[in-house]
């Protein structure tokens, strides 16, 4: 039995531990794991130099849109994904009408233009769409649905269309019936409070980054987390809370799980590494750090690391938004920033190399857990015979200052100018090398659309 590719001299990292071994790949799948000498001969052999090899990163939280042609984003963000060690991502898709009418076209574009593998979540904003959930699941295999809480159908202060508690309650009943891997996903920020506080802070004349956080402080997130959990428990619906920023959210989810609720928390690299007091962001302009939910203070940041370490937070998502910050004033700037290329280096720099978490936590929260939760495991998120040959070989000694020359992106990064240590040296997706020592070689159209 011969192989297409073999990785030798590797430290394979999984959530259960590390082992010095090699891996053989054929037809995009792992066919053998063992001592280098025992692996089959391969057309290409790569010496990993004893460096850590993790499963390819599975990013559960990506937005590709915002006015740029979707086919263009599938190609440009494939490059960012390869640089960041991301081999699989889950994208949010929305429509002003029925997704039965719009999604197939976008799915086909992703298949034709991306080089990452991808699955999808839907963002729903009306009862008409909620009533179509069973059809979305049957026709497209989509079982995870996101809602913005608040009940402002005309849009909230940052332009997001929200749903009422009644809508969410009914959606949870339908999602509950979808079976394995079904998830109700809730963006937790109370709209009425945000609108009130935004107007008050604006009237004060403040336009610093802390002013934006004061317009949507931690308690507006906490209130919606508590309410989402309450509704999910009433409906016995699995709940997924993306981009958690506050320690109080960890406490609420832990207490709910102790009562038997199925609640999963996600956080993001920017909440793990940045705060409202970041001087670098202040120098670049407050709008660069504008994101929803807002950046918090140091106490919440450290609580998030505790949550990752003890398993209270199960996933890390980039919340990647391909957005160019315009330099407009804080209140006019759009929230969000690019994060695919930097998500793993941020977690390695601030987490592993500072002793807050181990590489095993990275393999769990950035590969295995998201793959399990959304029905892609063990095809994705695993280093195991039969799994897709998705790997990221990490160089923990490489340090780079984030900028367009590093991320290869025209989209703004909140980490620009920040030195990050620990970067992918190799990114391999289904046995195909996409990044090798800084050189990207992605092929548009080589990605696959996945169903749970």
Short mmCIF file of C-alpha atoms in Angstrom, two decimals:
data_model
loop_
_atom_site.label_atom_id
_atom_site.label_comp_id
_atom_site.label_asym_id
_atom_site.label_seq_id
_atom_site.Cartn_x
_atom_site.Cartn_y
_atom_site.Cartn_z
CA UNK A 1 0.00 0.00 0.00
CA UNK A 2 1.54 3.30 -1.08
CA UNK A 3 0.69 6.82 0.05
CA UNK A 4 0.43 10.16 -1.68
CA UNK A 5 1.90 12.05 1.27
CA UNK A 6 3.62 11.23 4.54
CA UNK A 7 4.40 13.48 7.49
CA UNK A 8 7.44 12.32 9.45
CA UNK A 9 9.01 13.48 12.71
CA UNK A 10 5.79 15.08 13.95
CA UNK A 11 4.35 15.76 17.38
CA UNK A 12 0.70 14.91 16.78
CA UNK A 13 -1.60 16.91 19.05
CA UNK A 14 -5.14 15.88 19.96
CA UNK A 15 -7.34 16.85 22.92
CA UNK A 16 -6.26 13.62 24.63
CA UNK A 17 -2.53 14.31 24.42
CA UNK A 18 0.53 14.32 22.21
CA UNK A 19 2.46 11.55 20.53
CA UNK A 20 5.61 11.56 18.40
CA UNK A 21 4.54 9.77 15.24
CA UNK A 22 4.07 10.03 11.52
CA UNK A 23 0.99 10.07 9.30
CA UNK A 24 0.37 8.64 5.84
CA UNK A 25 -2.24 10.02 3.44
CA UNK A 26 -3.88 8.67 0.30
CA UNK A 27 -6.73 10.20 -1.71
CA UNK A 28 -7.15 12.96 0.85
CA UNK A 29 -7.66 10.61 3.81
CA UNK A 30 -5.42 9.46 6.66
CA UNK A 31 -4.55 5.80 6.02
CA UNK A 32 -1.92 5.15 8.71
CA UNK A 33 -0.48 6.61 11.90
CA UNK A 34 2.65 5.20 13.51
CA UNK A 35 6.40 5.17 13.60
CA UNK A 36 7.95 6.82 10.58
CA UNK A 37 9.72 3.59 9.63
CA UNK A 38 6.43 1.67 9.66
CA UNK A 39 4.54 4.03 7.37
CA UNK A 40 4.03 3.12 3.70
CA UNK A 41 6.23 4.69 1.06
CA UNK A 42 4.85 8.01 -0.18
CA UNK A 43 5.13 10.12 -3.30
CA UNK A 44 6.07 13.06 -1.04
CA UNK A 45 7.49 12.98 2.46
CA UNK A 46 7.59 16.06 4.67
CA UNK A 47 9.85 16.24 7.72
CA UNK A 48 7.95 18.21 10.34
CA UNK A 49 11.09 18.79 12.38
CA UNK A 50 9.48 17.60 15.61
CA UNK A 51 7.02 20.51 15.51
CA UNK A 52 3.43 20.24 16.75
CA UNK A 53 0.90 19.02 14.20
CA UNK A 54 -2.72 19.81 15.00
CA UNK A 55 -5.90 18.88 13.12
CA UNK A 56 -6.74 21.52 10.55
CA UNK A 57 -8.53 24.39 12.26
CA UNK A 58 -12.34 24.30 12.06
CA UNK A 59 -13.63 27.86 12.33
CA UNK A 60 -17.32 27.81 13.36
CA UNK A 61 -17.96 31.54 12.89
CA UNK A 62 -17.32 33.23 9.52
CA UNK A 63 -19.18 35.94 7.62
CA UNK A 64 -18.46 36.38 3.91
CA UNK A 65 -20.48 39.21 2.41
CA UNK A 66 -20.88 42.92 2.96
CA UNK A 67 -21.21 44.09 -0.62
CA UNK A 68 -18.14 42.34 -2.07
CA UNK A 69 -18.97 39.71 -4.74
CA UNK A 70 -19.24 36.35 -3.02
CA UNK A 71 -17.10 34.55 -5.59
CA UNK A 72 -14.30 37.04 -4.98
CA UNK A 73 -14.48 36.53 -1.22
CA UNK A 74 -14.40 32.74 -1.57
CA UNK A 75 -11.08 33.11 -3.38
CA UNK A 76 -9.40 35.87 -1.37
CA UNK A 77 -10.45 34.45 2.00
CA UNK A 78 -9.19 31.02 0.97
CA UNK A 79 -5.74 32.59 1.11
CA UNK A 80 -6.37 34.02 4.58
CA UNK A 81 -7.65 30.64 5.76
CA UNK A 82 -4.54 28.84 4.53
CA UNK A 83 -2.25 31.36 6.23
CA UNK A 84 -4.13 30.83 9.49
CA UNK A 85 -4.18 27.02 9.34
CA UNK A 86 -7.97 26.99 8.77
CA UNK A 87 -9.03 24.09 6.56
CA UNK A 88 -12.75 24.04 7.33
CA UNK A 89 -15.10 26.88 8.11
CA UNK A 90 -18.78 27.32 8.83
CA UNK A 91 -20.30 30.37 7.17
CA UNK A 92 -23.39 32.32 8.15
CA UNK A 93 -25.84 32.95 5.33
CA UNK A 94 -28.92 35.15 5.40
CA UNK A 95 -31.59 36.40 3.00
CA UNK A 96 -34.24 39.11 3.05
CA UNK A 97 -36.60 36.53 1.54
CA UNK A 98 -36.72 32.74 1.67
CA UNK A 99 -33.40 30.90 1.74
CA UNK A 100 -35.12 28.23 -0.33
CA UNK A 101 -34.84 30.75 -3.17
CA UNK A 102 -31.35 32.14 -2.53
CA UNK A 103 -29.08 29.59 -0.87
CA UNK A 104 -28.47 27.14 -3.71
CA UNK A 105 -26.80 29.83 -5.80
CA UNK A 106 -24.46 30.80 -2.96
CA UNK A 107 -23.70 27.16 -2.18
CA UNK A 108 -22.73 26.57 -5.81
CA UNK A 109 -20.51 29.67 -5.80
CA UNK A 110 -18.72 28.40 -2.69
CA UNK A 111 -18.17 25.03 -4.38
CA UNK A 112 -16.81 26.65 -7.53
CA UNK A 113 -14.56 29.30 -5.99
CA UNK A 114 -13.37 28.32 -2.51
CA UNK A 115 -10.39 26.17 -1.57
CA UNK A 116 -11.46 25.68 2.05
CA UNK A 117 -14.07 23.07 2.92
CA UNK A 118 -17.26 24.65 4.22
CA UNK A 119 -20.60 24.04 5.86
CA UNK A 120 -23.27 26.62 6.65
CA UNK A 121 -25.41 28.17 9.35
CA UNK A 122 -28.48 30.26 8.47
CA UNK A 123 -29.36 33.62 10.04
CA UNK A 124 -33.13 33.94 10.26
CA UNK A 125 -35.06 37.15 10.80
CA UNK A 126 -38.76 36.45 10.31
CA UNK A 127 -41.48 34.01 11.28
CA UNK A 128 -41.85 33.08 7.61
CA UNK A 129 -38.23 31.88 7.58
CA UNK A 130 -38.68 30.15 10.94
CA UNK A 131 -41.58 28.16 9.53
CA UNK A 132 -39.26 26.95 6.75
CA UNK A 133 -36.67 25.49 9.15
CA UNK A 134 -37.73 21.85 8.51
CA UNK A 135 -37.38 22.43 4.76
CA UNK A 136 -33.95 24.05 5.17
CA UNK A 137 -32.76 21.05 7.14
CA UNK A 138 -34.15 18.47 4.72
CA UNK A 139 -33.11 20.20 1.50
CA UNK A 140 -29.75 21.68 2.47
CA UNK A 141 -28.70 19.75 5.57
CA UNK A 142 -28.49 22.98 7.59
CA UNK A 143 -29.30 22.37 11.26
CA UNK A 144 -27.87 25.46 12.99
CA UNK A 145 -29.82 28.74 12.96
CA UNK A 146 -28.77 32.10 14.34
CA UNK A 147 -30.99 34.85 15.69
CA UNK A 148 -30.33 38.40 16.85
CA UNK A 149 -32.41 39.07 19.95
CA UNK A 150 -34.38 42.27 20.29
CA UNK A 151 -37.55 42.42 18.21
CA UNK A 152 -36.65 45.43 16.02
CA UNK A 153 -37.70 44.29 12.51
CA UNK A 154 -36.47 47.56 11.01
CA UNK A 155 -32.98 46.91 12.34
CA UNK A 156 -31.07 47.70 15.51
CA UNK A 157 -28.47 50.49 16.07
CA UNK A 158 -25.81 48.65 14.03
CA UNK A 159 -28.17 47.51 11.29
CA UNK A 160 -28.90 43.94 12.39
CA UNK A 161 -32.45 42.66 11.93
CA UNK A 162 -33.63 41.12 15.17
CA UNK A 163 -36.40 38.78 16.26
CA UNK A 164 -38.83 38.87 19.16
CA UNK A 165 -38.85 36.41 22.03
CA UNK A 166 -41.99 34.89 20.50
CA UNK A 167 -40.14 34.26 17.23
CA UNK A 168 -37.21 32.73 19.09
CA UNK A 169 -39.51 30.56 21.21
CA UNK A 170 -41.16 29.14 18.09
CA UNK A 171 -37.84 28.66 16.32
CA UNK A 172 -36.47 26.65 19.24
CA UNK A 173 -39.45 24.27 19.02
CA UNK A 174 -38.65 23.56 15.38
CA UNK A 175 -34.89 23.27 15.88
CA UNK A 176 -35.42 20.84 18.76
CA UNK A 177 -37.08 18.40 16.35
CA UNK A 178 -34.20 18.32 13.83
CA UNK A 179 -32.24 15.66 15.70
CA UNK A 180 -28.45 15.44 16.10
CA UNK A 181 -26.33 18.55 15.53
CA UNK A 182 -29.31 20.91 15.68
CA UNK A 183 -28.46 24.22 17.36
CA UNK A 184 -30.29 27.43 18.08
CA UNK A 185 -27.63 30.14 17.95
CA UNK A 186 -28.29 33.48 19.62
CA UNK A 187 -26.49 36.81 19.37
CA UNK A 188 -26.97 38.10 22.91
CA UNK A 189 -27.23 41.88 23.19
CA UNK A 190 -30.44 43.49 24.38
CA UNK A 191 -31.52 45.95 21.69
CA UNK A 192 -33.67 48.28 23.76
CA UNK A 193 -30.86 48.85 26.22
CA UNK A 194 -28.26 49.24 23.47
CA UNK A 195 -30.36 51.81 21.65
CA UNK A 196 -30.95 53.78 24.84
CA UNK A 197 -27.33 53.68 25.96
CA UNK A 198 -25.98 54.45 22.49
CA UNK A 199 -27.98 57.66 22.29
CA UNK A 200 -26.90 58.64 25.79
CA UNK A 201 -23.20 58.03 25.14
CA UNK A 202 -23.34 59.80 21.77
CA UNK A 203 -24.96 62.81 23.42
CA UNK A 204 -22.02 63.03 25.83
CA UNK A 205 -19.71 63.74 22.89
CA UNK A 206 -17.44 60.76 23.56
CA UNK A 207 -16.00 58.83 20.64
CA UNK A 208 -13.27 56.70 22.17
CA UNK A 209 -13.33 52.90 22.08
CA UNK A 210 -14.45 52.70 25.72
CA UNK A 211 -17.45 54.87 24.77
CA UNK A 212 -18.56 52.24 22.30
CA UNK A 213 -18.27 49.55 25.01
CA UNK A 214 -20.30 51.78 27.36
CA UNK A 215 -23.02 51.90 24.70
CA UNK A 216 -23.34 48.08 24.83
CA UNK A 217 -21.84 47.04 28.20
CA UNK A 218 -21.52 43.55 29.57
CA UNK A 219 -24.86 43.52 31.35
CA UNK A 220 -26.80 43.87 28.08
CA UNK A 221 -25.09 40.69 26.90
CA UNK A 222 -25.69 38.97 30.23
CA UNK A 223 -29.40 39.78 30.16
CA UNK A 224 -29.88 38.16 26.77
CA UNK A 225 -27.73 35.14 27.68
CA UNK A 226 -29.97 34.55 30.70
CA UNK A 227 -33.12 35.00 28.61
CA UNK A 228 -31.88 32.77 25.79
CA UNK A 229 -31.02 30.03 28.28
CA UNK A 230 -34.43 30.39 29.93
CA UNK A 231 -36.23 30.03 26.59
CA UNK A 232 -34.03 27.11 25.55
CA UNK A 233 -34.74 25.29 28.80
CA UNK A 234 -38.48 25.83 28.35
CA UNK A 235 -38.30 24.43 24.83
CA UNK A 236 -35.64 21.79 25.56
CA UNK A 237 -33.67 23.19 22.66
CA UNK A 238 -29.88 22.86 22.22
CA UNK A 239 -28.37 26.35 22.51
CA UNK A 240 -25.15 27.78 21.10
CA UNK A 241 -24.03 31.24 22.20
CA UNK A 242 -21.39 32.70 19.86
CA UNK A 243 -18.78 35.35 20.69
CA UNK A 244 -19.12 35.26 24.47
CA UNK A 245 -17.23 38.16 26.03
CA UNK A 246 -18.12 38.14 29.73
CA UNK A 247 -17.36 35.99 32.73
CA UNK A 248 -21.00 36.23 33.79
CA UNK A 249 -21.90 34.32 30.63
CA UNK A 250 -19.64 31.47 31.72
CA UNK A 251 -21.36 31.36 35.11
CA UNK A 252 -24.85 31.36 33.57
CA UNK A 253 -24.04 28.56 31.13
CA UNK A 254 -22.36 26.46 33.81
CA UNK A 255 -25.39 26.74 36.08
CA UNK A 256 -27.70 25.84 33.19
CA UNK A 257 -25.65 22.77 32.32
CA UNK A 258 -25.84 21.68 35.96
CA UNK A 259 -29.63 21.79 35.56
CA UNK A 260 -29.34 19.55 32.49
CA UNK A 261 -29.51 22.18 29.73
CA UNK A 262 -27.50 21.75 26.53
CA UNK A 263 -25.64 25.07 26.29
CA UNK A 264 -22.41 25.61 24.33
CA UNK A 265 -20.32 28.77 24.60
CA UNK A 266 -18.00 30.14 21.91
CA UNK A 267 -15.55 33.01 22.27
CA UNK A 268 -13.27 34.79 19.79
CA UNK A 269 -9.56 35.62 19.61
CA UNK A 270 -10.15 39.38 19.92
CA UNK A 271 -11.90 38.97 23.26
CA UNK A 272 -9.02 36.79 24.43
CA UNK A 273 -6.29 39.24 23.43
CA UNK A 274 -7.70 42.78 23.25
CA UNK A 275 -9.35 45.12 25.74
CA UNK A 276 -10.85 48.59 25.66
CA UNK A 277 -7.57 49.87 27.17
CA UNK A 278 -5.40 48.69 24.26
CA UNK A 279 -3.14 51.64 23.44
CA UNK A 280 -2.29 50.28 19.99
CA UNK A 281 -5.98 50.36 19.03
CA UNK A 282 -6.34 53.87 20.43
CA UNK A 283 -3.48 55.05 18.23
CA UNK A 284 -4.99 53.43 15.12
CA UNK A 285 -8.43 54.94 15.73
CA UNK A 286 -11.27 53.69 17.88
CA UNK A 287 -13.20 52.35 14.89
CA UNK A 288 -10.58 49.66 14.26
CA UNK A 289 -11.55 47.95 17.49
CA UNK A 290 -15.29 48.34 16.97
CA UNK A 291 -17.02 44.96 17.05
CA UNK A 292 -20.28 43.50 18.36
CA UNK A 293 -20.36 42.50 21.15
CA UNK A 294 -17.85 45.12 22.23
CA UNK A 295 -14.38 44.56 23.64
CA UNK A 296 -14.31 44.32 27.43
CA UNK A 297 -11.86 44.92 30.27
CA UNK A 298 -9.04 42.81 31.63
CA UNK A 299 -11.13 40.96 34.22
CA UNK A 300 -13.48 39.51 31.61
CA UNK A 301 -10.58 38.71 29.28
CA UNK A 302 -8.90 36.59 31.95
CA UNK A 303 -12.18 34.89 32.83
CA UNK A 304 -12.45 33.76 29.21
CA UNK A 305 -9.08 32.06 29.42
CA UNK A 306 -10.22 30.32 32.61
CA UNK A 307 -13.32 29.17 30.76
CA UNK A 308 -11.26 27.70 27.93
CA UNK A 309 -8.95 25.95 30.33
CA UNK A 310 -11.74 24.28 32.34
CA UNK A 311 -13.96 23.47 29.35
CA UNK A 312 -16.73 25.96 30.13
CA UNK A 313 -16.06 27.55 26.71
CA UNK A 314 -15.97 24.80 24.11
CA UNK A 315 -15.17 26.60 20.85
CA UNK A 316 -13.24 29.53 19.42
CA UNK A 317 -14.53 31.26 16.29
CA UNK A 318 -12.91 34.07 14.36
CA UNK A 319 -16.13 36.07 13.69
CA UNK A 320 -14.29 36.94 10.48
CA UNK A 321 -15.77 39.89 8.58
CA UNK A 322 -14.01 40.96 5.35
CA UNK A 323 -14.27 44.67 6.06
CA UNK A 324 -12.01 47.62 5.26
CA UNK A 325 -12.17 50.17 8.04
CA UNK A 326 -12.69 53.57 6.46
CA UNK A 327 -11.20 55.78 9.15
CA UNK A 328 -14.63 57.27 9.78
CA UNK A 329 -15.61 58.52 13.21
CA UNK A 330 -16.39 55.84 15.78
CA UNK A 331 -20.18 56.00 15.48
CA UNK A 332 -20.11 55.88 11.66
CA UNK A 333 -17.57 53.05 11.35
CA UNK A 334 -18.96 49.57 10.72
CA UNK A 335 -18.33 46.92 13.40
CA UNK A 336 -16.21 43.86 12.70
CA UNK A 337 -12.83 42.95 11.22
CA UNK A 338 -10.95 40.15 9.49
CA UNK A 339 -9.67 37.29 11.64
CA UNK A 340 -9.08 34.07 9.67
CA UNK A 341 -5.35 34.54 9.22
CA UNK A 342 -4.65 35.53 12.82
CA UNK A 343 -7.01 33.38 14.92
CA UNK A 344 -4.54 30.55 15.57
CA UNK A 345 -1.45 32.78 16.10
CA UNK A 346 -3.43 34.89 18.60
CA UNK A 347 -4.44 31.84 20.62
CA UNK A 348 -0.90 30.43 20.50
CA UNK A 349 0.66 33.75 21.53
CA UNK A 350 -1.75 34.74 24.28
CA UNK A 351 -2.73 31.25 25.38
CA UNK A 352 -0.12 28.53 24.87
CA UNK A 353 3.05 30.61 25.04
CA UNK A 354 1.85 32.51 28.11
CA UNK A 355 0.93 29.30 29.92
CA UNK A 356 -2.82 29.92 30.03
CA UNK A 357 -3.77 26.81 28.03
CA UNK A 358 -2.02 23.83 26.44
CA UNK A 359 -1.85 22.76 22.82
CA UNK A 360 -4.39 20.07 23.70
CA UNK A 361 -6.90 22.83 24.51
CA UNK A 362 -6.23 24.34 21.08
CA UNK A 363 -6.91 21.01 19.35
CA UNK A 364 -10.16 20.71 21.31
CA UNK A 365 -11.59 24.22 20.99
CA UNK A 366 -10.38 25.00 17.48
CA UNK A 367 -10.81 21.63 15.76
CA UNK A 368 -12.48 18.68 17.47
CA UNK A 369 -15.23 20.46 19.42
CA UNK A 370 -16.63 22.59 16.57
CA UNK A 371 -16.49 19.55 14.27
CA UNK A 372 -18.37 17.45 16.83
CA UNK A 373 -20.96 20.09 17.66
CA UNK A 374 -21.87 20.74 14.03
CA UNK A 375 -21.78 17.15 12.79
CA UNK A 376 -18.51 17.11 10.87
CA UNK A 377 -16.56 14.80 13.22
CA UNK A 378 -14.63 12.52 12.70
CA UNK A 379 -14.28 13.55 9.07
CA UNK A 380 -13.03 16.90 10.35
CA UNK A 381 -11.31 17.90 13.57
CA UNK A 382 -9.46 14.62 14.09
CA UNK A 383 -6.10 13.03 13.42
CA UNK A 384 -7.33 9.47 12.99
CA UNK A 385 -7.32 6.78 10.33
CA UNK A 386 -10.23 7.46 7.99
CA UNK A 387 -10.43 11.19 8.77
CA UNK A 388 -9.74 13.85 6.18
CA UNK A 389 -6.04 14.62 5.99
CA UNK A 390 -6.35 18.16 7.36
CA UNK A 391 -3.32 19.36 9.33
CA UNK A 392 -1.62 22.50 10.52
CA UNK A 393 2.07 22.23 11.37
CA UNK A 394 2.86 24.94 13.91
CA UNK A 395 6.14 26.78 14.38
CA UNK A 396 6.02 28.15 17.92
CA UNK A 397 9.28 30.07 17.43
CA UNK A 398 8.22 32.20 14.46
CA UNK A 399 7.22 35.76 15.31
CA UNK A 400 5.58 38.12 12.84
CA UNK A 401 4.11 41.59 13.13
CA UNK A 402 0.60 41.55 11.73
CA UNK A 403 0.09 43.58 8.58
CA UNK A 404 -1.20 43.13 5.03
CA UNK A 405 2.12 41.58 4.00
CA UNK A 406 1.55 38.83 6.59
CA UNK A 407 -2.21 38.27 6.30
CA UNK A 408 -2.18 38.79 2.49
CA UNK A 409 -5.47 40.58 2.88
CA UNK A 410 -6.83 44.00 2.04
CA UNK A 411 -9.28 43.69 4.90
CA UNK A 412 -8.63 45.34 8.24
CA UNK A 413 -7.27 43.33 11.16
CA UNK A 414 -7.68 44.53 14.73
CA UNK A 415 -4.28 42.96 15.39
CA UNK A 416 -2.40 45.07 12.84
CA UNK A 417 0.93 46.15 14.30
CA UNK A 418 0.83 43.45 16.99
CA UNK A 419 3.68 40.93 17.22
CA UNK A 420 2.32 37.37 17.29
CA UNK A 421 4.50 34.35 17.95
CA UNK A 422 3.47 30.92 16.73
CA UNK A 423 2.39 30.64 13.09
CA UNK A 424 1.43 27.82 10.73
CA UNK A 425 4.41 26.54 8.79
CA UNK A 426 2.28 24.12 6.81
CA UNK A 427 -1.44 24.00 6.15
CA UNK A 428 -2.69 20.82 4.52
CA UNK A 429 -6.31 20.32 3.43
CA UNK A 430 -7.33 16.78 2.41
CA UNK A 431 -3.71 15.94 1.71
CA UNK A 432 -3.06 19.01 -0.43
CA UNK A 433 -0.43 21.47 0.79
CA UNK A 434 -1.96 24.95 0.81
CA UNK A 435 0.71 26.79 2.80
CA UNK A 436 4.38 25.90 2.98
CA UNK A 437 6.80 28.19 4.82
CA UNK A 438 4.90 31.34 3.88
CA UNK A 439 4.08 30.35 0.31
CA UNK A 440 0.36 29.96 -0.41
CA UNK A 441 -0.82 27.58 -3.12
CA UNK A 442 -4.60 27.36 -2.93
CA UNK A 443 -6.72 26.23 -5.86
CA UNK A 444 -10.10 27.95 -6.29
CA UNK A 445 -12.80 25.36 -6.67
CA UNK A 446 -10.93 22.61 -4.83
CA UNK A 447 -12.94 23.11 -1.64
CA UNK A 448 -15.95 21.00 -0.77
CA UNK A 449 -19.37 21.90 0.59
CA UNK A 450 -20.13 19.68 3.58
CA UNK A 451 -23.35 18.40 5.13
CA UNK A 452 -23.56 17.16 8.74
#
